Each structure stands twice: as structure tokens, then as C-alpha cells.
PDB file of C-alpha atoms in Angstrom:
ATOM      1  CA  UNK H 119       1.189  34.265  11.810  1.00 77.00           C
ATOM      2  CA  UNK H 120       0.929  34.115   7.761  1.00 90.00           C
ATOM      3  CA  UNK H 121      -1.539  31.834   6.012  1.00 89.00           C
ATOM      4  CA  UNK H 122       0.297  28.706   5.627  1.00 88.00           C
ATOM      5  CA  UNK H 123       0.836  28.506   9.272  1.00 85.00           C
ATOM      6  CA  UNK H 124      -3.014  29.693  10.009  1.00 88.00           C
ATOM      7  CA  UNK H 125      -4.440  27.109   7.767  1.00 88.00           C
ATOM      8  CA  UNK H 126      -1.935  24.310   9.005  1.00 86.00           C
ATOM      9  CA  UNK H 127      -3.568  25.471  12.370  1.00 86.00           C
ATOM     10  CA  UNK H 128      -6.960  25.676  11.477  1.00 85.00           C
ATOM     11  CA  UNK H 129      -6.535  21.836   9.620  1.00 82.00           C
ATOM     12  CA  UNK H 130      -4.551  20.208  12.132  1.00 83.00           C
ATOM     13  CA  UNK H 131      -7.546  19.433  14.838  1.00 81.00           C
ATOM     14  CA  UNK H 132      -9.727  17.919  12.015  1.00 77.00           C
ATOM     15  CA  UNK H 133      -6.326  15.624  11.029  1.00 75.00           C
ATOM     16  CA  UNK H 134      -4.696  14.758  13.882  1.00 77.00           C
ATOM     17  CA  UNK H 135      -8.108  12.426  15.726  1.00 78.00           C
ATOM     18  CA  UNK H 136      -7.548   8.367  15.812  1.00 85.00           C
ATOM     19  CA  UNK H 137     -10.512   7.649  14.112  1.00 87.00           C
ATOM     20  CA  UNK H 138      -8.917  10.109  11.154  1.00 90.00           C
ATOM     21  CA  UNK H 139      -5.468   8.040  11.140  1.00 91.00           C
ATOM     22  CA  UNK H 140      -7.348   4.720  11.411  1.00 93.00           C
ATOM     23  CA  UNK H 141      -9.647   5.441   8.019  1.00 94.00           C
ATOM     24  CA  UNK H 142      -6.480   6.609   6.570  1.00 95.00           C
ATOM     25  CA  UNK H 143      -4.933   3.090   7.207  1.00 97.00           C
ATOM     26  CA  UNK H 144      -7.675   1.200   6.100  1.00 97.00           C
ATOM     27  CA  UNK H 145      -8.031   2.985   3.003  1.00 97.00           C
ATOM     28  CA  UNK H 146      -4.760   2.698   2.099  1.00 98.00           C
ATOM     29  CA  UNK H 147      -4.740  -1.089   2.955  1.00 98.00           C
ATOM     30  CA  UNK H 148      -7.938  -1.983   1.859  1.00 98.00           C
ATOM     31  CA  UNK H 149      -7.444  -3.536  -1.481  1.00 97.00           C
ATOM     32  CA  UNK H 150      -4.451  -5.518  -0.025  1.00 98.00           C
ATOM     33  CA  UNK H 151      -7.010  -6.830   2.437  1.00 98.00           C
ATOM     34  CA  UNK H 152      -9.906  -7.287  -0.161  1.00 98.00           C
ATOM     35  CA  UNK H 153      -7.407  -8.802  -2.262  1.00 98.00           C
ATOM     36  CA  UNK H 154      -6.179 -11.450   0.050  1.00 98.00           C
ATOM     37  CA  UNK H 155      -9.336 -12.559   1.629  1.00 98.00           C
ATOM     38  CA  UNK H 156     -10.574 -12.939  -2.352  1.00 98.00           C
ATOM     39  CA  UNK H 157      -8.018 -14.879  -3.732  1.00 98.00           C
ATOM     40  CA  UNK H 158      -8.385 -17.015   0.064  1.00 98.00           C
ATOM     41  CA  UNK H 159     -11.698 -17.528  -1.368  1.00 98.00           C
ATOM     42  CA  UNK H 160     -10.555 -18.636  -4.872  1.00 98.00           C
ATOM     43  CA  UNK H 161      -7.513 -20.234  -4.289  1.00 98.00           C
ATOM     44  CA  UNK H 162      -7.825 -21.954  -7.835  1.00 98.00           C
ATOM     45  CA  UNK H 163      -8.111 -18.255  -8.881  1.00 98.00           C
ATOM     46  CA  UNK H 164      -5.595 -17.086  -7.190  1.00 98.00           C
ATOM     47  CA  UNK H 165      -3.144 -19.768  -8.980  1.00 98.00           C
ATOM     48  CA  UNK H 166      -4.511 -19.057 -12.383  1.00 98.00           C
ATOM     49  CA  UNK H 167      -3.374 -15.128 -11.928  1.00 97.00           C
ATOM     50  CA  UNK H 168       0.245 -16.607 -11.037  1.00 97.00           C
ATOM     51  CA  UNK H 169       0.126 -18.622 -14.026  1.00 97.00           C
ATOM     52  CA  UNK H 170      -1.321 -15.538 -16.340  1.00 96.00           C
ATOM     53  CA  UNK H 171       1.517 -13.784 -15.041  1.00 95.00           C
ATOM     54  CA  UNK H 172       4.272 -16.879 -16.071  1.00 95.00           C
ATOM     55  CA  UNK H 173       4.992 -17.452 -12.120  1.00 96.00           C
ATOM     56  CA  UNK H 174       5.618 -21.132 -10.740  1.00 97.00           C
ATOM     57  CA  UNK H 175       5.008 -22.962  -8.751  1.00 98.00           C
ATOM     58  CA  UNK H 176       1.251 -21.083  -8.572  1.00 98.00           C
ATOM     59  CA  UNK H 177       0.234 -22.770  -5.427  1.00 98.00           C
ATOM     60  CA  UNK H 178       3.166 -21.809  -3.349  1.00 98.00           C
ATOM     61  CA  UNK H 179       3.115 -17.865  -4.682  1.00 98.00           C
ATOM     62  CA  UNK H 180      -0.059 -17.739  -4.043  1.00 98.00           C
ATOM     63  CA  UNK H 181      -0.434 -18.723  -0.605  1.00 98.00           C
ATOM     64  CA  UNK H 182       2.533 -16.139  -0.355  1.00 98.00           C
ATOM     65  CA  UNK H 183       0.671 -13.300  -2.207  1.00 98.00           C
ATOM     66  CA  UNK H 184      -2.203 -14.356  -0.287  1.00 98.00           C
ATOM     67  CA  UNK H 185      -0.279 -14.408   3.309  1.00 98.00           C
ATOM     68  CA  UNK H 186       1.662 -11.262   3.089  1.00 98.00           C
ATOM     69  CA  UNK H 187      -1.870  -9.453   1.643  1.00 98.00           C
ATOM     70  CA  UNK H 188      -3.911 -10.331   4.634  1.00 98.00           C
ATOM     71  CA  UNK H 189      -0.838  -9.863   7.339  1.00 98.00           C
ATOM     72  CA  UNK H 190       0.829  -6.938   6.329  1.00 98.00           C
ATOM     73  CA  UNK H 191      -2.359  -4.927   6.448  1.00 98.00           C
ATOM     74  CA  UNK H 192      -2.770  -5.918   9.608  1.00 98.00           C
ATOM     75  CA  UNK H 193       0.359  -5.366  11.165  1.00 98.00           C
ATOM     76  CA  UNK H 194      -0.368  -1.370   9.540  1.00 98.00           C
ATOM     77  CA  UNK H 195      -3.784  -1.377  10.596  1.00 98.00           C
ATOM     78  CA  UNK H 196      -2.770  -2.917  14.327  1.00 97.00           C
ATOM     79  CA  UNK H 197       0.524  -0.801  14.536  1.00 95.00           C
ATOM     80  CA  UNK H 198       2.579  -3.865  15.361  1.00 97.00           C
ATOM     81  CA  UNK H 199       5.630  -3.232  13.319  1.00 97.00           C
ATOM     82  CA  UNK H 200       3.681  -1.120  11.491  1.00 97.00           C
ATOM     83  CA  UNK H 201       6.644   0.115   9.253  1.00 98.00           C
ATOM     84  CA  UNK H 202       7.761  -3.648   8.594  1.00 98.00           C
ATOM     85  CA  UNK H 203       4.121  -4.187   7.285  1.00 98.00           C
ATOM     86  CA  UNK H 204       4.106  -1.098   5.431  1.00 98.00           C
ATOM     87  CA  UNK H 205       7.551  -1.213   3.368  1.00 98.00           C
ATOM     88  CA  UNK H 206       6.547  -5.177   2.466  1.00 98.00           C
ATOM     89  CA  UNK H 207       4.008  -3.451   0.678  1.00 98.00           C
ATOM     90  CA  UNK H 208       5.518  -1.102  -0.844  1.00 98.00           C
ATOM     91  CA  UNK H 209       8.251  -3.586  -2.293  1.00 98.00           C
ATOM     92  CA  UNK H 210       4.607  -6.210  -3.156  1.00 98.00           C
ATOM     93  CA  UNK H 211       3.234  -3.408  -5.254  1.00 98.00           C
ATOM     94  CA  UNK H 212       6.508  -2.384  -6.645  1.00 98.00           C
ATOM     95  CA  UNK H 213       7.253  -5.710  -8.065  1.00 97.00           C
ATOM     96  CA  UNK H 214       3.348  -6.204  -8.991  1.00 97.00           C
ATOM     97  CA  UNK H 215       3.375  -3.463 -10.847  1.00 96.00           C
ATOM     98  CA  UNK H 216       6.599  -4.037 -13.172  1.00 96.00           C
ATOM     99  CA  UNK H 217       5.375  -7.660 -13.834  1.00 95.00           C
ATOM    100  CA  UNK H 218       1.447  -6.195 -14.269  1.00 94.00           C
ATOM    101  CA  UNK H 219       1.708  -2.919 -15.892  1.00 93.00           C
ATOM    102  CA  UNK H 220       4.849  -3.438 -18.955  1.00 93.00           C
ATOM    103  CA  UNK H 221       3.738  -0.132 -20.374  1.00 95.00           C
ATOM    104  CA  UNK H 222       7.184   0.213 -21.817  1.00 95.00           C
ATOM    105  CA  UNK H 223       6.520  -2.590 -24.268  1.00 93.00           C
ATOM    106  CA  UNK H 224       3.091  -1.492 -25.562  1.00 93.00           C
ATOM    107  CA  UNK H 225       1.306   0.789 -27.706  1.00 94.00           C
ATOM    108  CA  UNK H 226      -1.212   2.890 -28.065  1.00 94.00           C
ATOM    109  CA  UNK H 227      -4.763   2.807 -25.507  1.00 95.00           C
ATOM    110  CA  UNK H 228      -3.405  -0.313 -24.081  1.00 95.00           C
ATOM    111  CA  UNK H 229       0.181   1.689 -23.443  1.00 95.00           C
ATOM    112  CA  UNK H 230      -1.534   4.654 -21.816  1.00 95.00           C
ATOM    113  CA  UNK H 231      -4.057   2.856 -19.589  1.00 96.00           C
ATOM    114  CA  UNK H 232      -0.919   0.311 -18.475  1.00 94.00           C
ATOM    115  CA  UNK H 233       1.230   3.885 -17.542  1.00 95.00           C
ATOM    116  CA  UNK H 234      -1.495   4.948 -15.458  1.00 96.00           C
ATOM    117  CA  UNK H 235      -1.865   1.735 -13.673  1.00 95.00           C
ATOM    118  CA  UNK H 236       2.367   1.377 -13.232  1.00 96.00           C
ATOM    119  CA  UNK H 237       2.413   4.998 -12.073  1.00 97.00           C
ATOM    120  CA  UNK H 238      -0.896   5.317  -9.692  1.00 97.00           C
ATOM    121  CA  UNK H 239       0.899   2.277  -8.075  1.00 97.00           C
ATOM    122  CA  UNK H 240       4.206   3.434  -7.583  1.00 97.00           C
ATOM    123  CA  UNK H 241       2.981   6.505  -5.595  1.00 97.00           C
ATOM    124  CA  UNK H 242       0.716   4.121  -3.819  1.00 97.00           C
ATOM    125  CA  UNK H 243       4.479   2.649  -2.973  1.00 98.00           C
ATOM    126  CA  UNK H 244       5.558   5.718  -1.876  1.00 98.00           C
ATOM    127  CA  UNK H 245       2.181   6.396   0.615  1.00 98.00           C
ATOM    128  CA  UNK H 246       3.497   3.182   2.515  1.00 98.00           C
ATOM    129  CA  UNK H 247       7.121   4.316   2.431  1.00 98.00           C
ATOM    130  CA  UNK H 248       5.631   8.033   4.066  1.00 97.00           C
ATOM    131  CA  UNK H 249       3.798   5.266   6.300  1.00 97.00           C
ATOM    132  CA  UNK H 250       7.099   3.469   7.520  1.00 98.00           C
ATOM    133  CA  UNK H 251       9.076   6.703   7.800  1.00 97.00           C
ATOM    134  CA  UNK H 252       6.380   8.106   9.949  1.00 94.00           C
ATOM    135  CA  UNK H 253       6.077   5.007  11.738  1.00 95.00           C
ATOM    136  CA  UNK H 254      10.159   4.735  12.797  1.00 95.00           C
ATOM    137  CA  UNK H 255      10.333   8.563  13.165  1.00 93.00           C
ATOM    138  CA  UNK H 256       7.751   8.568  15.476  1.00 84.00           C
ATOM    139  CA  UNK H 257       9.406   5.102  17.796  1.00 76.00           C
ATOM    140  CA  UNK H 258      12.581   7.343  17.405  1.00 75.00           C
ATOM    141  CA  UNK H 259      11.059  10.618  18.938  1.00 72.00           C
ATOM    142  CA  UNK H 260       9.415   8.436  22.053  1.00 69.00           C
ATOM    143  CA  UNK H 261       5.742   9.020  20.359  1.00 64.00           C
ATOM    144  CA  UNK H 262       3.024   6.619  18.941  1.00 59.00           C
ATOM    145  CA  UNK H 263       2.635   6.766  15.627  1.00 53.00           C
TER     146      UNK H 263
END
């Protein structure tokens, strides 16, 4: 056995637990969730970032925003169409992102800081896209993912 296989071994029972998988989960969802249950709590808040960011009607997208991040965390966190919850997501924080983090357009600090923030979220994307894959490959193989 060569070392990529040994260490695989030697990592896989520390990995593979359901208490492991569940932290995973929440930590990846967790600022959906924290997000959500905030702007729940400041709805007039909540409409105010719709309106920084030029959407209307602000009420109505933010009871969306507010809807999908409290219930598609859930459905990853509870496993009930876990990949549904998980590529909703990934399409949230892909569109968040472009509207959020217009890096493109700036200069400078501000341009830097604003790449960071576009790019940290796009692979953040792609961790629920690995999530949904996993998810269907798993139904498709007769396991639980």
C-alpha cells in the first residue's frame, strides 16, 4: 500500500462519523441560517439591503431572501432533498455575489477586497455543488448520503 492510500486509510475513520458530516453541514450553512433568522429579525433591515442593492419591490425579495435562507439550510442540514437545498444555494450566492462584489468595475483596495469576497463565494458555490453531487450520487448508488 503507498502513502496516499495509507493516509486516506489512516483519515478516513476520523471523517467518515455523523457527528463529522453534520458539523460539516452546519458550517457550511451557517451564515445562510444566521443570515435569515437576522434579517427575520429586521425585516425593515432586510428591505433597506434590497434597496442598497437597487432591488424592488424590497418587501417581497426579502421575504424571499429571507425564506429560501432559513429553508434551504434546512433541507441540507435535515437531508430532505438535500441536493435541491444545496444547488438553491449555490445559484443564491452566485447571483449575491455578482450583484455584491462588482470587483470588475473598481479600483484599487476597494477592487482587491471586492475580488476576494466574489471569489471566496464562488468556491463557497462550488462546496454546495460537491454537496448536491454527493447527495444524488449517493440516492443513485442505494446509500445515504
Amino acid at each position: 500500500m503507498d502513502l496516499p492510500d495509507r493516509l486516506a486509510q489512516a483519515a478516513r475513520p476520523l471523517l467518515s462519523p455523523r457527528p463529522v458530516r453534520a458539523f460539516a453541514l452546519l458550517a457550511l450553512t451557517s451564515a445562510y441560517l444566521q443570515g435569515g433568522l437576522t434579517k427575520a429579525l429586521d425585516f425593515s433591515g432586510a428591505m433597506a439591503e434590497m434597496t442598497h442593492f437597487g432591488l424592488a419591490p424590497a418587501a417581497p425579495l426579502a421575504a424571499g431572501v429571507i425564506a429560501l435562507e432559513i429553508i434551504a439550510p434546512l433541507m441540507v442540514l435535515s437531508g430532505f432533498l438535500r441536493w435541491a437545498g444545496a444547488l438553491a444555494l449555490a445559484a443564491f450566492t452566485v447571483a449575491a455575489s455578482l450583484l455584491a462584489n462588482r470587483f470588475w468595475g473598481m479600483a484599487g483596495a476597494e477592487r482587491f477586497a471586492a475580488a476576494n469576497a466574489f471569489f471566496e463565494h464562488v468556491g463557497l458555490a462550488g462546496a454546495f455543488v460537491l454537496v448536491a453531487w454527493y447527495d444524488l450520487a449517493g440516492k443513485a448508488e442505494g446509500r445515504r448520503a
